[in-house]
PDB file of C-alpha atoms in Angstrom:
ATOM      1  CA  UNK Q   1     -14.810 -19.551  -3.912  1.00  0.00           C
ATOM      2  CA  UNK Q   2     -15.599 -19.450  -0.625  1.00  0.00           C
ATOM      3  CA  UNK Q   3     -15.764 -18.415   2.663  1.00  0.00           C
ATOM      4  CA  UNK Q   4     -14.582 -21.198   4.503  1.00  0.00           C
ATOM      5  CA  UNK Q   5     -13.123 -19.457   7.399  1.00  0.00           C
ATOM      6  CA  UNK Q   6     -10.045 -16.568   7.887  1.00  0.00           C
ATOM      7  CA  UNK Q   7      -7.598 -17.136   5.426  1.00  0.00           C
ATOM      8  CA  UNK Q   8     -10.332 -19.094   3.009  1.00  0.00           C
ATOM      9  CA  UNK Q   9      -7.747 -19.817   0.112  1.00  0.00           C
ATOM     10  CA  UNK Q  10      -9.822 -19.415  -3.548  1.00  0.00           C
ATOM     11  CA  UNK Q  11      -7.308 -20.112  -5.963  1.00  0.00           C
ATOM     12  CA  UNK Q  12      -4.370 -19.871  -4.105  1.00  0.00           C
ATOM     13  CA  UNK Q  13      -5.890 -15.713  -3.386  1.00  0.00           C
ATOM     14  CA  UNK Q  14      -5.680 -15.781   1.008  1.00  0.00           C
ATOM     15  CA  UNK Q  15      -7.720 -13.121   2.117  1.00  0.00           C
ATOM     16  CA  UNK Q  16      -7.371 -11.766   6.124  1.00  0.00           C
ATOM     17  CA  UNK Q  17     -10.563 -10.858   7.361  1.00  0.00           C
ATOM     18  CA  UNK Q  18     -10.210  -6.817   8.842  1.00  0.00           C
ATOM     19  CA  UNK Q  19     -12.058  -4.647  11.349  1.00  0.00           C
ATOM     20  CA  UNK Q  20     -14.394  -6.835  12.810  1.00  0.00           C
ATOM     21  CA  UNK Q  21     -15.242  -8.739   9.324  1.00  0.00           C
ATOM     22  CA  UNK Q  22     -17.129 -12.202  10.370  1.00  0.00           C
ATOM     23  CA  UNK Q  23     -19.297 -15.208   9.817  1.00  0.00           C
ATOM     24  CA  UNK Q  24     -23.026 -15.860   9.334  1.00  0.00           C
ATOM     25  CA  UNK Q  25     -25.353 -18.271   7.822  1.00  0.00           C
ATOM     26  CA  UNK Q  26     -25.154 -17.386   4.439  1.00  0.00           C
ATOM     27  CA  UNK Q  27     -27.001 -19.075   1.214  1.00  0.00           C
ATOM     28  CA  UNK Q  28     -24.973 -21.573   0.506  1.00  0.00           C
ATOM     29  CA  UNK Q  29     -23.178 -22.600   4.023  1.00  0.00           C
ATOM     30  CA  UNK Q  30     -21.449 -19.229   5.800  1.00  0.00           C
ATOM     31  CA  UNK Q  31     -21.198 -16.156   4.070  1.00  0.00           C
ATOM     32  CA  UNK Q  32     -18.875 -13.327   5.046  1.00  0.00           C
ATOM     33  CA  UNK Q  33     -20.769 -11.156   7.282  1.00  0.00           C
ATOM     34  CA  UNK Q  34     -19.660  -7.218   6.832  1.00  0.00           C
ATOM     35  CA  UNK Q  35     -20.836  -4.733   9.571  1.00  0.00           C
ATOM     36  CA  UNK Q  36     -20.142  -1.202   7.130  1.00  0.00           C
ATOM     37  CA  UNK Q  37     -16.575  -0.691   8.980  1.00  0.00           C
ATOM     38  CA  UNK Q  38     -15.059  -4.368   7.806  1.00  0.00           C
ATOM     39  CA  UNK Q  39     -13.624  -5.993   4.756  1.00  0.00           C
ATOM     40  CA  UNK Q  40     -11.805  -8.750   3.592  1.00  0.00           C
ATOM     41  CA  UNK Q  41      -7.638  -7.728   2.312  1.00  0.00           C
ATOM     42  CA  UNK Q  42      -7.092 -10.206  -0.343  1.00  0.00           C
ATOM     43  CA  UNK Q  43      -3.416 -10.743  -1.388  1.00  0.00           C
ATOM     44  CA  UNK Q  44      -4.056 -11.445  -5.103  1.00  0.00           C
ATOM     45  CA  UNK Q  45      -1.932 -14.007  -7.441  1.00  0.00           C
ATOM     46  CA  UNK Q  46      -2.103 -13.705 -11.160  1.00  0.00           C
ATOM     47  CA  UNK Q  47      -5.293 -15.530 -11.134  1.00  0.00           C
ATOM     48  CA  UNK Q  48      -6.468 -12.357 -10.243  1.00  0.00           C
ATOM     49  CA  UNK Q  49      -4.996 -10.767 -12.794  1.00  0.00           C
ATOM     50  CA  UNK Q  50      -7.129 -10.377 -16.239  1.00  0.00           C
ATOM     51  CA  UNK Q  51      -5.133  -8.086 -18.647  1.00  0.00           C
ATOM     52  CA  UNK Q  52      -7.703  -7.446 -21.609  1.00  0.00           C
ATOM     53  CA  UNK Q  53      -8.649 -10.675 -21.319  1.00  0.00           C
ATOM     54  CA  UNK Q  54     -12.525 -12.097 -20.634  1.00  0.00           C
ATOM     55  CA  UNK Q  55     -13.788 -12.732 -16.998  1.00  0.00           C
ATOM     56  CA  UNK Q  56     -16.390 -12.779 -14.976  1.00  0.00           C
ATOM     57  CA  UNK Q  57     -17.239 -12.171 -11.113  1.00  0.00           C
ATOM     58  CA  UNK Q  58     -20.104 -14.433  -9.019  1.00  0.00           C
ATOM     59  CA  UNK Q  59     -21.470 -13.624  -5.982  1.00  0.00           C
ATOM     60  CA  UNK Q  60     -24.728 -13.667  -3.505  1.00  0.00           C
ATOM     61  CA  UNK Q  61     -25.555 -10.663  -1.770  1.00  0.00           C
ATOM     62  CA  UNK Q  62     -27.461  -9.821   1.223  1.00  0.00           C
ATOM     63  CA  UNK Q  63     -27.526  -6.377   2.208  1.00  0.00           C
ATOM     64  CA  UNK Q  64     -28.312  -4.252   5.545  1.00  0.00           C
ATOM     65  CA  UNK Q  65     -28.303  -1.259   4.040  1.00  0.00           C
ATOM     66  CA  UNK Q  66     -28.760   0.248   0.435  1.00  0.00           C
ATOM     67  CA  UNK Q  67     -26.118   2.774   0.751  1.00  0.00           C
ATOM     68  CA  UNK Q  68     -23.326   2.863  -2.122  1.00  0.00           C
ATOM     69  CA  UNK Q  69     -20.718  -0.060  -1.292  1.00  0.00           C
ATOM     70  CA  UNK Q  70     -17.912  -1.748  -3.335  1.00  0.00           C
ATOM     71  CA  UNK Q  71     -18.323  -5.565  -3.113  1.00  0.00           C
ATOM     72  CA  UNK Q  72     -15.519  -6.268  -5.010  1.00  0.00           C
ATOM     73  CA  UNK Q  73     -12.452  -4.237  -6.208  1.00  0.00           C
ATOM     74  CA  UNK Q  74      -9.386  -5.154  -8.015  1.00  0.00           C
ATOM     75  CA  UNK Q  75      -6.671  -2.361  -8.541  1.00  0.00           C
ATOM     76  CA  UNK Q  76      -3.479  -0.845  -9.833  1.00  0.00           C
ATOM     77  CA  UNK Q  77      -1.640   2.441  -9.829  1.00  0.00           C
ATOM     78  CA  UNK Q  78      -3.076   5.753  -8.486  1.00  0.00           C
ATOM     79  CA  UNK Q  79      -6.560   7.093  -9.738  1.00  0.00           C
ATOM     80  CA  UNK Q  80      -4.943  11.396  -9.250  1.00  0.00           C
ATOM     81  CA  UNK Q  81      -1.736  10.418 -11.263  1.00  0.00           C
ATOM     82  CA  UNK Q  82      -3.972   8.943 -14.213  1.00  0.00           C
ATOM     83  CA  UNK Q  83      -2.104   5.607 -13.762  1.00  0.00           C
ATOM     84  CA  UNK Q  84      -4.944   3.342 -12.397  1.00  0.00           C
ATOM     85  CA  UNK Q  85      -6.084  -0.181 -13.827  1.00  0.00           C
ATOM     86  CA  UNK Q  86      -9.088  -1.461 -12.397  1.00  0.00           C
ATOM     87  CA  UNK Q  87     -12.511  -3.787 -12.420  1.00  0.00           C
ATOM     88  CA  UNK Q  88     -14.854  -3.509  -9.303  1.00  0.00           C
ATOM     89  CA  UNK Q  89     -18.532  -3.849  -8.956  1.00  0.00           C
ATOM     90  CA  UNK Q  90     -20.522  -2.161  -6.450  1.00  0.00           C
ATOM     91  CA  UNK Q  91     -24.238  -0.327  -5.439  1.00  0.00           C
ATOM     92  CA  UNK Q  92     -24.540   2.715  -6.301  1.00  0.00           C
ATOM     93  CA  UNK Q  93     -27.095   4.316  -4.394  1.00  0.00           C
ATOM     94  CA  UNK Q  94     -27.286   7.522  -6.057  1.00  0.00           C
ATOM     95  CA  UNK Q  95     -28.753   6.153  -9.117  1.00  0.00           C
ATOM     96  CA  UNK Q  96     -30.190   2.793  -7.369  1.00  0.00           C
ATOM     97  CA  UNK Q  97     -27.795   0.853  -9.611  1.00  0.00           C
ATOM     98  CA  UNK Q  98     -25.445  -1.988  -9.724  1.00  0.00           C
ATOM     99  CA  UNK Q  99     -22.362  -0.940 -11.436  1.00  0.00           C
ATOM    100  CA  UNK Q 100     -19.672  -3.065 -13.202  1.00  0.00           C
ATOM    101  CA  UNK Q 101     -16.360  -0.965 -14.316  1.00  0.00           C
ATOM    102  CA  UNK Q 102     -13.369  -2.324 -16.074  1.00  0.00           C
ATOM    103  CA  UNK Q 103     -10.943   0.762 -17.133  1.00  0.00           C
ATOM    104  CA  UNK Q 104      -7.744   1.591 -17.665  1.00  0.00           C
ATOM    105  CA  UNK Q 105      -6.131   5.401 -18.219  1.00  0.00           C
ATOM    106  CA  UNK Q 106      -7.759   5.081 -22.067  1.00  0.00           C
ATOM    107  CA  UNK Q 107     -10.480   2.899 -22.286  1.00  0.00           C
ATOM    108  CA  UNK Q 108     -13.488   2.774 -19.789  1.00  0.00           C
ATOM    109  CA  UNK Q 109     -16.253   0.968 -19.713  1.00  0.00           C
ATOM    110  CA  UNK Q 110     -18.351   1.753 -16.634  1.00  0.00           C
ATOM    111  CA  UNK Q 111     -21.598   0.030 -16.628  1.00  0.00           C
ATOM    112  CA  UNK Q 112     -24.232   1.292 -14.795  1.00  0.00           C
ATOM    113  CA  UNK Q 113     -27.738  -1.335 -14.530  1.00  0.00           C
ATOM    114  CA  UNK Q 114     -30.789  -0.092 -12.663  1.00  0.00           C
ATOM    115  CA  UNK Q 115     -32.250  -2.426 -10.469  1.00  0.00           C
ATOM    116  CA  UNK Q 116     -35.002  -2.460  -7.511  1.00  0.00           C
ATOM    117  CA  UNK Q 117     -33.687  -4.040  -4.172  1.00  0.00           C
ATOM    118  CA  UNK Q 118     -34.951  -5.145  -0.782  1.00  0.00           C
ATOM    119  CA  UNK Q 119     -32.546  -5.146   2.006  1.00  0.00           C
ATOM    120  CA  UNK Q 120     -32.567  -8.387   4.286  1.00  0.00           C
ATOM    121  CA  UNK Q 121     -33.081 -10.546   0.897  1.00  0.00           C
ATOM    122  CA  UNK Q 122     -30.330 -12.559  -1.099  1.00  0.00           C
ATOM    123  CA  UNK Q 123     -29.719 -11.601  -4.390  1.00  0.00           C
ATOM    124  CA  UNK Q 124     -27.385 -13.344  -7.222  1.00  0.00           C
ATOM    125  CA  UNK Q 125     -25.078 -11.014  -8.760  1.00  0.00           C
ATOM    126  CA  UNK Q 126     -22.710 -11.690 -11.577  1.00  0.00           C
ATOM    127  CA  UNK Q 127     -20.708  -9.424 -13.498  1.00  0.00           C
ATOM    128  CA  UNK Q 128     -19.458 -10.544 -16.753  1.00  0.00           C
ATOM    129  CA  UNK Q 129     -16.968  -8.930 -18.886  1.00  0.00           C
ATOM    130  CA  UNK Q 130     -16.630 -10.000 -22.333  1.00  0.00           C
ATOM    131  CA  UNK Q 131     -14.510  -8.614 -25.164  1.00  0.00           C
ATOM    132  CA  UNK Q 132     -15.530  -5.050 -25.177  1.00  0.00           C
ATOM    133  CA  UNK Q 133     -18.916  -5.872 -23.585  1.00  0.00           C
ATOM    134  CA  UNK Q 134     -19.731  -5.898 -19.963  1.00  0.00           C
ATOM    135  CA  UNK Q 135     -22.862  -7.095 -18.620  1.00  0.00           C
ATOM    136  CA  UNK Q 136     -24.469  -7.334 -15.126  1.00  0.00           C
ATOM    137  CA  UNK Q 137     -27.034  -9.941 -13.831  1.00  0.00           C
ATOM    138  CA  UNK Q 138     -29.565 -10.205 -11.242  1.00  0.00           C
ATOM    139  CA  UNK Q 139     -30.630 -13.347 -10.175  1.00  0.00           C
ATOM    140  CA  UNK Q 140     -29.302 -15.074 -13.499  1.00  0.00           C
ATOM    141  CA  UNK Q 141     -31.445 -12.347 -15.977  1.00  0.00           C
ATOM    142  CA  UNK Q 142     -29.174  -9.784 -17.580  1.00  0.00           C
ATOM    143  CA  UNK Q 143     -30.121  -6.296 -16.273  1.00  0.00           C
ATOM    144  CA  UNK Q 144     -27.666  -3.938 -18.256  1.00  0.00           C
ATOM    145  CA  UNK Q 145     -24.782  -4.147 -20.692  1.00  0.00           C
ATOM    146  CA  UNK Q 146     -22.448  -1.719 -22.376  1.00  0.00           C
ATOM    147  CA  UNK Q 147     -20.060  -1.941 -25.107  1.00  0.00           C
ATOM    148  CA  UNK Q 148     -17.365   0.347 -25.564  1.00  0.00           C
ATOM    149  CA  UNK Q 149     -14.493   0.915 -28.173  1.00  0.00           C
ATOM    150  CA  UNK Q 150     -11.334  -0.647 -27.186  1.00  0.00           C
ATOM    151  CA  UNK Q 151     -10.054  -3.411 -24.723  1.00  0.00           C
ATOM    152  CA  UNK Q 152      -9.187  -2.000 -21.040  1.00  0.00           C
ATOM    153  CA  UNK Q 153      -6.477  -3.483 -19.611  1.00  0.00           C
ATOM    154  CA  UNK Q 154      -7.354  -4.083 -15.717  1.00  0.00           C
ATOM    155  CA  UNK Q 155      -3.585  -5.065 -14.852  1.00  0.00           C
ATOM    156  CA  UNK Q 156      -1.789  -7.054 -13.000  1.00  0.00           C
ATOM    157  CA  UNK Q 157      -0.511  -6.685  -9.435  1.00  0.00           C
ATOM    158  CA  UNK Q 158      -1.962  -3.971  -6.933  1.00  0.00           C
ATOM    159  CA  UNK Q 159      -4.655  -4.826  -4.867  1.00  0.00           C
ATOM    160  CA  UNK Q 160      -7.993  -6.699  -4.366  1.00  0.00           C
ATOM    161  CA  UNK Q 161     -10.452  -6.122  -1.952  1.00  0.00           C
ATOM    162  CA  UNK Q 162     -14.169  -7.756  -0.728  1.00  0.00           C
ATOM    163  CA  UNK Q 163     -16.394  -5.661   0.902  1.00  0.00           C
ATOM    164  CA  UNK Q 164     -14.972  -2.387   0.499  1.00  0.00           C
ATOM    165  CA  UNK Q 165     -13.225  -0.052  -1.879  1.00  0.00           C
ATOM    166  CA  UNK Q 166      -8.988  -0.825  -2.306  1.00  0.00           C
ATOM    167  CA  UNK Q 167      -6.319   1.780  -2.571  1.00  0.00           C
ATOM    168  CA  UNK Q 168      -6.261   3.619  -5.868  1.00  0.00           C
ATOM    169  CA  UNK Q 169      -4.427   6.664  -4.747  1.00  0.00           C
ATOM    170  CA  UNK Q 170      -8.106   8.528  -3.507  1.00  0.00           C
ATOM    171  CA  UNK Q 171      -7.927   9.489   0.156  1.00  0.00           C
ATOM    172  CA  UNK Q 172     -11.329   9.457   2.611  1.00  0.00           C
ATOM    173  CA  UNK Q 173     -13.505   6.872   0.491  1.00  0.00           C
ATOM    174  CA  UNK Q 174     -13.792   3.697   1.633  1.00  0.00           C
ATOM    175  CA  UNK Q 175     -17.671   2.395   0.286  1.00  0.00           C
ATOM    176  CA  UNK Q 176     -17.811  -0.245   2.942  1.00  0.00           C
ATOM    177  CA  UNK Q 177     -20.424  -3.211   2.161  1.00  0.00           C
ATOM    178  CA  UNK Q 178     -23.050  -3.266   5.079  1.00  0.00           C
ATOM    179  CA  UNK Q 179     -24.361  -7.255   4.904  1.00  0.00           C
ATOM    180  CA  UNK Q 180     -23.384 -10.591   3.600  1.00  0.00           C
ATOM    181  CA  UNK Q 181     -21.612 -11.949   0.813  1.00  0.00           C
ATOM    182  CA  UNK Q 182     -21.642 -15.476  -0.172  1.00  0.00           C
ATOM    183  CA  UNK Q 183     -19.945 -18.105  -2.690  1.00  0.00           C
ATOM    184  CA  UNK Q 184     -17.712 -14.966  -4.267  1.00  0.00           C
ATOM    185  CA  UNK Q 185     -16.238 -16.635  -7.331  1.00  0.00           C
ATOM    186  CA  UNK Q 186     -13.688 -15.029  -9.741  1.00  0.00           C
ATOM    187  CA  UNK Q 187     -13.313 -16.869 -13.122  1.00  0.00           C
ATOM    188  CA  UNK Q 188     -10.573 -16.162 -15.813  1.00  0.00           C
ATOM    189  CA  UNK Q 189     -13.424 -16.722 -19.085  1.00  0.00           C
ATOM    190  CA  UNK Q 190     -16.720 -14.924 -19.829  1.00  0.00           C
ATOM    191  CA  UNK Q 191     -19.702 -17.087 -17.967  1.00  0.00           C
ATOM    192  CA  UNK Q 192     -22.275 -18.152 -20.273  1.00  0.00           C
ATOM    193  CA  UNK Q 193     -26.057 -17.075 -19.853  1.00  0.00           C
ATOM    194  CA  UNK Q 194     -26.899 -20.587 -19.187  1.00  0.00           C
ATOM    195  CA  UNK Q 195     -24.199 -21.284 -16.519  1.00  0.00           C
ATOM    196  CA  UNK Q 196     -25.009 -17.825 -14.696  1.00  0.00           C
ATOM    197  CA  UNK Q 197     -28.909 -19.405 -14.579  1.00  0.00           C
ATOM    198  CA  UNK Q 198     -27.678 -22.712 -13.240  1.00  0.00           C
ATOM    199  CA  UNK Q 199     -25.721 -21.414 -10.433  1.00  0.00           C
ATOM    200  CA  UNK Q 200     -29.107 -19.430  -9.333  1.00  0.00           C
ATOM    201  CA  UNK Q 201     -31.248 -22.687 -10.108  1.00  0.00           C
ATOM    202  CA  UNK Q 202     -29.195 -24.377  -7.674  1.00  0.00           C
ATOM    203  CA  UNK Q 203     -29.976 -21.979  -4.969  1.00  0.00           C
ATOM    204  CA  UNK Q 204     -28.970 -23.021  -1.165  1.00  0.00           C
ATOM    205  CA  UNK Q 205     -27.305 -25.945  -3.065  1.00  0.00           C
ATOM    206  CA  UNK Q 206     -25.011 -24.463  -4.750  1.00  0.00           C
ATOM    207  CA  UNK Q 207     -22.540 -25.648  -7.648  1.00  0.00           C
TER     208      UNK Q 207
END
């Protein structure tokens, strides 16, 4: 939970801040500040890894741009040899959407939730993957969910990446975030509609 400063350690993940990657006033202290060419190269632990198990992912969100970028992504094995395990979420700007996807080669569940954005405004997004259920929320009201047959399993291992899109084995996409990010949070259990509100509630404060 974080950033702190380079090498912010959230759960004994370090992440190195790349290509120009910095710091800004964020909503709750400094947020990572992302300039559409930067990112943060997290070397992940097994906290990071969630199997089939529940989880959820926390962040604020203040964009420069509504173009489609990959806030957060978490993978394994190579997307063109049908090997990959994954969970990101990201904008999609094609269908003005934020999108949630845990899959692995036999069960996806890619959850799309249409939403209405301004850019230069912060935004609390949570992602929350329960059983075979994921759901997105905006500002602590659930905007889309999707329940599928089957439990993916999203791995262990590979890679994790803020702020744009890590290597699955697809060449000449990258889905670079363009803005801030603030008080990212990665928790190993399924957040609760009332603890997703709370961490909105407290706002600037944060939790």
């Amino acid at each position: 939970k974080g950033p702190k400063s380079d090498g912010d350690n959230v759960g004994g993940n370090n992440g190195t801040v790349m290509n120009g990657a910095a710091f800004a006033p964020g909503m709750v202290g400094q947020a990572f500040s992302f300039n559409g060419n930067s990112y943060i190269d997290v070397v992940p632990t097994s906290t990071l890894d969630m199997g089939t198990g529940d989880f959820s992912i926390s962040f604020w969100m203040d964009l420069n741009s509504l173009t489609l970028q990959t806030f957060v992504h978490k993978t394994v094995g190579d997307v063109s040899a049908g090997t990959n395990k994954t969970y990101f979420v990201e904008y999609d700007a094609t269908s003005s959407s934020l999108r949630f996807r845990t899959s692995d080669p036999s069960v996806v569940n890619d959850l799309l939730a249409l939403v209405s954005l301004s850019t230069g405004q912060w935004y609390l997004v949570t992602a929350v993957h329960s059983g075979a259920t994921n759901i997105i929320y905006l500002n602590g009201a659930p905007v889309g969910s999707q329940t599928v047959s089957g439990l993916a399993d999203t791995g262990s291992g590979g890679y994790f990446r803020i702020g744009q899109l890590a290597p699955n084995g697809v060449s000449g996409i990258s889905r670079y975030v363009n803005g801030k990010l603030d008080e990212l949070s990665v928790y190993n259990r399924a957040l609760s509609a009332s603890e997703i509100a709370r961490i909105y509630n407290a706002g600037s404060a944060g939790v």
